[in-house]
XYZ file of C-alpha atoms in Angstrom:
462
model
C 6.245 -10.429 -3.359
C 5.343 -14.000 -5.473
C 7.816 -16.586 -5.596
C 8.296 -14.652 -9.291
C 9.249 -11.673 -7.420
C 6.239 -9.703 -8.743
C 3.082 -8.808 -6.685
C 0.073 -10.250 -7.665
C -2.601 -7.876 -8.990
C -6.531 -7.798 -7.751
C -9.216 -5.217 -9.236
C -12.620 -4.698 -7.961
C -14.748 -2.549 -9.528
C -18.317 -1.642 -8.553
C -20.948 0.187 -11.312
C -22.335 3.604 -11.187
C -20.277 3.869 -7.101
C -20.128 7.851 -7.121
C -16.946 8.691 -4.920
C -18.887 11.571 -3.276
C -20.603 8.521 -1.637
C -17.969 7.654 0.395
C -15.977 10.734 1.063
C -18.786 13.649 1.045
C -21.790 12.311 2.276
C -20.042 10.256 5.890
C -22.611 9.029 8.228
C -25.325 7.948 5.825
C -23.753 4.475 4.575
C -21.486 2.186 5.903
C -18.830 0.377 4.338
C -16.662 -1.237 6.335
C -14.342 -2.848 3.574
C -13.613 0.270 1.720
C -13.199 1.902 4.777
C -10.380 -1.092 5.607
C -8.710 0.036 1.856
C -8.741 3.532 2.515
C -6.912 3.130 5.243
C -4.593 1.106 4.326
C -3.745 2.620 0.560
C -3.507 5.700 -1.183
C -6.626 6.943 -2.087
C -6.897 9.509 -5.173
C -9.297 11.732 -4.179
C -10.236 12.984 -8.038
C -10.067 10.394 -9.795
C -12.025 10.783 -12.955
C -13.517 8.272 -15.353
C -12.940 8.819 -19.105
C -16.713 8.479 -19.871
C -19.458 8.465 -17.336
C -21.432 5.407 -19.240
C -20.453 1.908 -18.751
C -19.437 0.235 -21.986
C -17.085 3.318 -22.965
C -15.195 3.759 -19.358
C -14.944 -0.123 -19.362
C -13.421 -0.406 -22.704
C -11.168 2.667 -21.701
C -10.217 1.140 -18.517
C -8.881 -2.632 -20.073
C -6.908 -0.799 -22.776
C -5.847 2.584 -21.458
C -7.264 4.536 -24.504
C -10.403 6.986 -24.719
C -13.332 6.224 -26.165
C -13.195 8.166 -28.843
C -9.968 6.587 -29.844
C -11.425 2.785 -29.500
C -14.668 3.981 -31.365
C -16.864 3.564 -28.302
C -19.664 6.443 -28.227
C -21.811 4.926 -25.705
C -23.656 1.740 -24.654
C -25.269 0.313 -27.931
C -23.712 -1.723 -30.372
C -24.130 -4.611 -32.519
C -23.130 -8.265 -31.781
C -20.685 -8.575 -34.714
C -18.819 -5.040 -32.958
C -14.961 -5.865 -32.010
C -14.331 -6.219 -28.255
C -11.634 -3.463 -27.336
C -11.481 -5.273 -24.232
C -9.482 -7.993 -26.203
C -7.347 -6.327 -28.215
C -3.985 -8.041 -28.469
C -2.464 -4.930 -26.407
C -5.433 -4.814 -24.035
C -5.079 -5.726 -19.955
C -5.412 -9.491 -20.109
C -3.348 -10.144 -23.100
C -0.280 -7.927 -22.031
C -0.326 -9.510 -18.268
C -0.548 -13.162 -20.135
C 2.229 -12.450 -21.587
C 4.023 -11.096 -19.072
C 4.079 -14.264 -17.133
C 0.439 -13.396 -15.093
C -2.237 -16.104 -14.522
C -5.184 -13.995 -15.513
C -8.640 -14.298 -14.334
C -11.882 -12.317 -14.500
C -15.759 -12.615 -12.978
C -18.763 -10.720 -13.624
C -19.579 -7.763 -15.616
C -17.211 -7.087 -18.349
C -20.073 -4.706 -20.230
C -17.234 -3.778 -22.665
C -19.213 -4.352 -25.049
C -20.754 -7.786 -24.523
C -22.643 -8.471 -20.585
C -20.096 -11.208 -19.702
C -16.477 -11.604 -20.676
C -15.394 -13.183 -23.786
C -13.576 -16.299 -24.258
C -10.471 -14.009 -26.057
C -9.589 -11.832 -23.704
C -6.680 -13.139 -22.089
C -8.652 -14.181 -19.383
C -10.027 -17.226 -17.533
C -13.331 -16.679 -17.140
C -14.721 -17.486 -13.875
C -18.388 -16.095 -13.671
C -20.547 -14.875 -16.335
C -21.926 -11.220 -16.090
C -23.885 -11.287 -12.526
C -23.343 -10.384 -9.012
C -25.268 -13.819 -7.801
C -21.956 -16.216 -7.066
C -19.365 -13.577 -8.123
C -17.758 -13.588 -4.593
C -17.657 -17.178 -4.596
C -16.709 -17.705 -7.772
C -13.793 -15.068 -7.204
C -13.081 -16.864 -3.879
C -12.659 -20.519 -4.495
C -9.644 -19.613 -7.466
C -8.231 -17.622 -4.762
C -7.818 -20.700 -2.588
C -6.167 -22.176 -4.924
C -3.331 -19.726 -5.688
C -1.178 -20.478 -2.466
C 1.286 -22.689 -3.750
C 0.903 -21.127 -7.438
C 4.261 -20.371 -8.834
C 3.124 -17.515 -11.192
C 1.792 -14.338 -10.190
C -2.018 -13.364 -10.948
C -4.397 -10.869 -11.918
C -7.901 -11.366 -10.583
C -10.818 -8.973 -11.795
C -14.058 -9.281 -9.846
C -16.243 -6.899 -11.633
C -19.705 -6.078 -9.945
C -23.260 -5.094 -10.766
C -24.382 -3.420 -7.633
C -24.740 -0.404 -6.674
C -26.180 -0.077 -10.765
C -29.828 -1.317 -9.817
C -30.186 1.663 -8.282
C -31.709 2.287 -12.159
C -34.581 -0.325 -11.548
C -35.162 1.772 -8.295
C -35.558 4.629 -10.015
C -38.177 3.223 -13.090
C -39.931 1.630 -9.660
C -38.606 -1.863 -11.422
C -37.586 -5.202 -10.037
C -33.993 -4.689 -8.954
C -32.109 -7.889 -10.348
C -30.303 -9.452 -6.931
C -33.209 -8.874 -4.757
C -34.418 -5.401 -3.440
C -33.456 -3.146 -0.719
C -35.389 -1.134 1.780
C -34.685 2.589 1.690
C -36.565 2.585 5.087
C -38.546 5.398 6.769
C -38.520 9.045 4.875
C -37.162 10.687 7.847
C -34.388 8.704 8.231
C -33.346 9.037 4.662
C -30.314 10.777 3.512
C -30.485 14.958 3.608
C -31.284 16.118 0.332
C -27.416 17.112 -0.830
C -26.460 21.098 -0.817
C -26.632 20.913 -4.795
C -29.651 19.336 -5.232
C -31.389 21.904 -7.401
C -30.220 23.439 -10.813
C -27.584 25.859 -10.489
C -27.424 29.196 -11.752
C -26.198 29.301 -15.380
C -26.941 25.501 -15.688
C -26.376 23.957 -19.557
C -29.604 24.053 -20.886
C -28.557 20.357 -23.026
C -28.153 18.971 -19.649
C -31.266 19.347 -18.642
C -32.515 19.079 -22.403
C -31.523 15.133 -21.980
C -32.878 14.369 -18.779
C -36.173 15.206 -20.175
C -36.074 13.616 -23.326
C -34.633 9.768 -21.467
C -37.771 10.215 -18.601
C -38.044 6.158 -19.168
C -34.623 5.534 -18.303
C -34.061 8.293 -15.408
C -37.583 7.907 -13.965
C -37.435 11.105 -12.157
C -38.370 13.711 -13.540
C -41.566 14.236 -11.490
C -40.025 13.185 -8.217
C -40.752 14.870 -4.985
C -37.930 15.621 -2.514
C -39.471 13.278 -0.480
C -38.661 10.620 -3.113
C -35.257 11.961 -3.834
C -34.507 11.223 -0.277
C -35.688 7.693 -0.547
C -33.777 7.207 -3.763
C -30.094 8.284 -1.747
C -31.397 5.721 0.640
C -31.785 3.343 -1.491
C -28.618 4.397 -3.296
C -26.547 3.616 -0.034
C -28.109 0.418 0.875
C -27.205 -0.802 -2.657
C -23.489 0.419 -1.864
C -23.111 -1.113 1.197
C -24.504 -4.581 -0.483
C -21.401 -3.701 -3.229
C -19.451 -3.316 -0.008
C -20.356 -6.868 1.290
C -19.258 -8.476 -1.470
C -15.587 -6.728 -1.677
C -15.229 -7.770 2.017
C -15.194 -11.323 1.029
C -12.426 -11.032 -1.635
C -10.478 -9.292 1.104
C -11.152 -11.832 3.809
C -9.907 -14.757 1.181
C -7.031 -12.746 0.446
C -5.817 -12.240 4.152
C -7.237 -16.309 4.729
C -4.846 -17.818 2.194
C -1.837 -15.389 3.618
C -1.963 -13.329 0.114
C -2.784 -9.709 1.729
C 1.248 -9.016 1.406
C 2.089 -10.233 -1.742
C -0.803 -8.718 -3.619
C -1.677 -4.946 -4.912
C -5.289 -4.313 -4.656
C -7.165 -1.367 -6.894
C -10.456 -0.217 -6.118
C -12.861 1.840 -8.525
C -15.848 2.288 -10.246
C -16.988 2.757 -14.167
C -18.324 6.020 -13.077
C -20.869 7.414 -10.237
C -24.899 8.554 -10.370
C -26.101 11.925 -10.101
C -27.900 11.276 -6.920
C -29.669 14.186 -6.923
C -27.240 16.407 -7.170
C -28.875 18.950 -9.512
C -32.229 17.135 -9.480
C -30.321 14.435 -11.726
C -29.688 10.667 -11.692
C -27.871 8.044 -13.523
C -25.025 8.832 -15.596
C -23.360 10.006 -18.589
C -23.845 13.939 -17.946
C -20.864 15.950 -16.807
C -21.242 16.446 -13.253
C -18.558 15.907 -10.704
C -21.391 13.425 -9.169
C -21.087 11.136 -12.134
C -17.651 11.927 -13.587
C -15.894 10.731 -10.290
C -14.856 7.800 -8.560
C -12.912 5.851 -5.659
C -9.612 5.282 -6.864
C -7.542 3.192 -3.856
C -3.960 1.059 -4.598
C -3.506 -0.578 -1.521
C -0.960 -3.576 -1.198
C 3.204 -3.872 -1.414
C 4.768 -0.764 -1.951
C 2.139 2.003 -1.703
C 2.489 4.705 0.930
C -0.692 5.191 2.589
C -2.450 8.705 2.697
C -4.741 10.979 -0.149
C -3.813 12.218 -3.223
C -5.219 15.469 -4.558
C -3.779 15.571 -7.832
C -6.535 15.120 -10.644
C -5.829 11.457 -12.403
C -7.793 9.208 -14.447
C -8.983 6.520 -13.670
C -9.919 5.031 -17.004
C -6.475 5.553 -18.521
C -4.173 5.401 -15.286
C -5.082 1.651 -13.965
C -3.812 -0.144 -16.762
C -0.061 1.639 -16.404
C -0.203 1.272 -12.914
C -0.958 -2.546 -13.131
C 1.644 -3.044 -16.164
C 4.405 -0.705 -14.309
C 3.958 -2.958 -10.652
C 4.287 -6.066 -13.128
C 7.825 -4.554 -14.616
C 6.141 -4.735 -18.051
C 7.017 -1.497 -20.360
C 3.696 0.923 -20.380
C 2.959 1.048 -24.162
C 4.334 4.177 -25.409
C 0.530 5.102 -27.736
C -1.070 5.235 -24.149
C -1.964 8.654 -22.950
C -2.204 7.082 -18.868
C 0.039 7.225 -15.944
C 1.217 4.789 -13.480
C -0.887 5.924 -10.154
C 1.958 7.491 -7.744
C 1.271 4.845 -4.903
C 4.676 5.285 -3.418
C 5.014 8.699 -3.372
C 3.414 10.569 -0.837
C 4.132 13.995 -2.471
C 1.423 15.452 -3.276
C 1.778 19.187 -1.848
C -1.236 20.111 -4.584
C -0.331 23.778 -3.918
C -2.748 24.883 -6.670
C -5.618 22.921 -4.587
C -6.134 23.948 -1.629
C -5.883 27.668 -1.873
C -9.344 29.075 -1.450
C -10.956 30.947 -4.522
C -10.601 34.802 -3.807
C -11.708 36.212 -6.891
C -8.138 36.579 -8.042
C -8.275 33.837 -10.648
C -5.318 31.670 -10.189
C -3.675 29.884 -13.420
C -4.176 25.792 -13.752
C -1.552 24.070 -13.815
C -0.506 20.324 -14.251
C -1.991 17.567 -16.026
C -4.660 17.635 -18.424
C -7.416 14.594 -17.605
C -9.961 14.782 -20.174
C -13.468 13.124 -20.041
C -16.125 12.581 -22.594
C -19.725 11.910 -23.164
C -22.629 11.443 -25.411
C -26.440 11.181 -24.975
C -27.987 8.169 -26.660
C -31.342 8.500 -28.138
C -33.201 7.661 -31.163
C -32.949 10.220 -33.119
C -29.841 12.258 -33.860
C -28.295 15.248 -33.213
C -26.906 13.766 -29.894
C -25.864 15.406 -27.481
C -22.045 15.396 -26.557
C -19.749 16.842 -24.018
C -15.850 17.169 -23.298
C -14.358 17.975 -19.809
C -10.862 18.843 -18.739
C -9.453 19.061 -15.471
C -6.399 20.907 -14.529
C -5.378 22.140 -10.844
C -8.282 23.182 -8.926
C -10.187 23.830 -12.337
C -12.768 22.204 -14.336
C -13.555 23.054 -17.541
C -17.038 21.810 -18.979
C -18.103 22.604 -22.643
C -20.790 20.649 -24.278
C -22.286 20.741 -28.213
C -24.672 23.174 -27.784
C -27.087 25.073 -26.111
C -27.444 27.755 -23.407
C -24.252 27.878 -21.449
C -22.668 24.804 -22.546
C -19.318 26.836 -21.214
C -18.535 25.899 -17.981
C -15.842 26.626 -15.902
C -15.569 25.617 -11.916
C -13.092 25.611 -9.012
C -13.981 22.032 -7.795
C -11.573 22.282 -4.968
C -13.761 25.208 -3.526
C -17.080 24.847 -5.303
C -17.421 20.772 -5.810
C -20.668 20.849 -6.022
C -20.596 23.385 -8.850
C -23.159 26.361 -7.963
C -21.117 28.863 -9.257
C -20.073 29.108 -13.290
C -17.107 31.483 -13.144
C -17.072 31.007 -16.976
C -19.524 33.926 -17.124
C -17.780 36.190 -14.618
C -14.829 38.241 -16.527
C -12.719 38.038 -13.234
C -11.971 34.626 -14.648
C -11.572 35.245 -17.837
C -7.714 34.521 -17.798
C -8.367 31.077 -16.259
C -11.148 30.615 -18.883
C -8.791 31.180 -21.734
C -5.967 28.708 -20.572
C -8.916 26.163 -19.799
C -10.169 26.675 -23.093
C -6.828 26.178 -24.553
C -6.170 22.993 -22.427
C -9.253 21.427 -23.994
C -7.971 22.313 -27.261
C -4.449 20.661 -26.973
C -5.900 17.417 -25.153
C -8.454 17.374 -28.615
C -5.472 17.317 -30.226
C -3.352 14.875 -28.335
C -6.218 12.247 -28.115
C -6.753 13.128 -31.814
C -10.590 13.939 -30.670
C -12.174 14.907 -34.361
C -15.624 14.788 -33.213
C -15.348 17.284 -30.641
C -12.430 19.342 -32.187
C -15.023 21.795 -34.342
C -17.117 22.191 -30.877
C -14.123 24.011 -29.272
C -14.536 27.553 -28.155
C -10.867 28.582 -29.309
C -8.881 30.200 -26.803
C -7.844 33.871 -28.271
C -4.291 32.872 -28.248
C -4.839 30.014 -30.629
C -1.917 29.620 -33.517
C -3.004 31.834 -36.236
C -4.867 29.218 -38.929
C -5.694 27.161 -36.432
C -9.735 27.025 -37.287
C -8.797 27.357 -40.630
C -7.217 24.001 -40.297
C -10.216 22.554 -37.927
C -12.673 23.662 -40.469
C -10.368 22.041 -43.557
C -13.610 20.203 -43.930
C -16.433 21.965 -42.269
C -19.116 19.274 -41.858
């Protein structure tokens, strides 16, 4: 520990890093530095972001609320809109207080590029991956002798130019070479449409062709693109190595808790789809690794979230009382149990119950012209439960443990109608809990819903 007797506190984060990256796809990228943390931490293996888009899982992530909450639908918004990044009870004003030296470099993205001057932070590098590392390195150096703990947040671009690949664009800190085509990455097991597919899913990928790019790509192309995709991450990878070094250089490896994550993956063409902000397990999640003082190395299976958990986690390792509004939990780095007995049975048909937690995720389509499309996820146990606004089977219902690269929609088979109905009610209560009126009318009521209930929903039906 500090001389104060608390650890200090370091978060990378990477944008649009897909956790399938690293722990389903071994062989094709190499990331050495991760690798290191992996080892050396507890990794949550399904970690989920609250909102696979960057300004909403950002803003989620500083203040441990959902987007819906904060009033964040998506990644456009005015320059007069509030920053719930620097709300008074937001990360860098509640570790101020708390005693922390508090300092953050590159993207912030929640909502302005680069981080603003009122955030309880010092602000070391402007939105930019071009002299984060050093930036982030040379206030490390000077933190030997420092008598208060700190919080350092090194917040990168890369692997998100992967999007200027895509739109065959100039990618922003120089390109990469995806190399020869048959030495590319396998196309992945999922990479076309599943059966039963929600026909708004593939409704929006259409309708955005100039900011996917790829909706005439070959497979050929699609192999290039997860080549690219890597090359970016290991770049990403690079960069975290050097915060690492400086950490172990100035003798602060023991005396500081490291977290690892991501604002959300890319579809990777998984289901023929890239980018973000759709539903897939692809986009929804990402690494989640605590490595430092105190955590007990090995995997957790246990769905969490990694938008609402980090900021209890970071306030709980500081001793500072977790705001009682937030719906998060402080990530169990310590505790190795995790016997997950409801995720690792294999699916037989039988249609096991969930149980545990509720982690909820949201999203929204932007585009010009409204009706947009939204979406609401839950995750309990084994089971994911997909619904979005409309459309051809915008009920979806998978065992991720078995199936994570969801081919097979059990919310149409009536063996799993049991599971469907609990799911369905789980999504109900967390709209509830997270007071989520936008979505709450959207719900497919579970059969075993309080009597009035969509009387009450429907109090005012538009």
């Amino acid at each position: 520990m500090t001389a104060a007797g608390r650890p200090n506190l370091l978060v990378v984060m990477a944008d649009q890093l897909g956790a399938h990256v690293i722990d389903r796809d071994e062989g094709w990228v190499d990331t050495p530095h991760l690798d290191r943390l992996r080892r050396s931490g507890a990794e949550f293996t399904r970690a989920a972001v609250t909102f696979p888009l960057c300004v909403p899982s950002r803003a989620s992530l500083l203040t441990g609320r959902m987007p819906h909450e904060l009033g964040v639908g998506g990644n456009r918004h005015g320059a007069a809109d509030a920053e719930p990044g620097a709300r008074p009870d937001s990360m860098g004003h509640l570790l101020t207080a708390a005693g922390y030296d508090c300092a953050y470099a590159g993207k912030w993205h929640a909502i302005s590029p680069s981080a603003p001057p009122d955030a309880g932070f010092e602000v070391l590098h402007p939105f930019g991956d071009r002299g984060l590392a050093d930036a982030a390195v040379a206030w490390l150096r000077g933190r030997t002798d420092a008598a208060r703990p700190f919080l350092l947040f090194a917040s990168f671009d890369d692997p998100h130019s992967v999007c200027e690949y895509a739109r065959r664009q100039p990618m922003p800190y120089g390109d990469v070479d995806p190399g020869a085509g048959r030495d590319a990455p396998p196309l992945p097991a999922n990479f076309e449409p599943a059966p039963f597919e929600p026909e708004a899913v593939r409704f929006e990928k259409h309708a955005a062709q100039q900011t996917y790019g790829t909706a005439e790509y070959t497979p050929e192309e699609w192999r290039l693109y997860r080549a690219a995709y890597r090359r970016l991450v290991e770049r990403a990878d690079a960069q975290l190595g050097r915060i690492l070094d400086a950490l172990d250089d100035e003798g602060l490896t023991d005396t500081t808790l490291v977290v690892f994550t991501s604002d959300h993956g890319d579809g990777d063409a998984a289901h023929r789809w890239n980018q973000k902000t759709a539903l897939f397990e692809e986009c929804v999640r990402v690494p989640l690794i605590v490595s430092g003082p105190g955590v007990v190395t090995g995997p957790r299976t246990s769905p969490v979230s990694a938008g609402l958990d980090v900021l209890p986690t970071l306030l709980e390792a500081a001793g500072v009382p977790v705001p009682a509004a937030l719906h998060g939990r402080a990530l169990p780095f310590a505790d190795p149990a995790d016997a997950g007995a409801a995720d690792v049975d294999p699916i037989d048909g039988s249609g096991h119950p969930p149980s545990g937690r509720i982690v909820g995720v949201e999203t929204r389509f932007e585009r010009a012209d409204p009706p947009l499309t939204r979406g609401r996820a839950v995750y309990r146990g084994r089971y994911k439960y997909t619904v979005y606004s409309w459309g051809r089977h915008r009920e979806q219902l998978h065992d991720v443990v078995a199936d994570p690269g969801e081919r097979r929609n059990l919310a149409v088979e009536s063996t799993f109608d049991a599971v469907r109905e609990q799911m369905r009610a789980s999504l109900l209560q967390w709209c509830i809990d997270t007071d989520d009126q936008e979505f709450l009318k959207l719900v497919p009521l579970p059969a075993a819903a309080e009597p009035g209930t969509q009387e009450r929903i429907f109090a005012v039906p538009y």
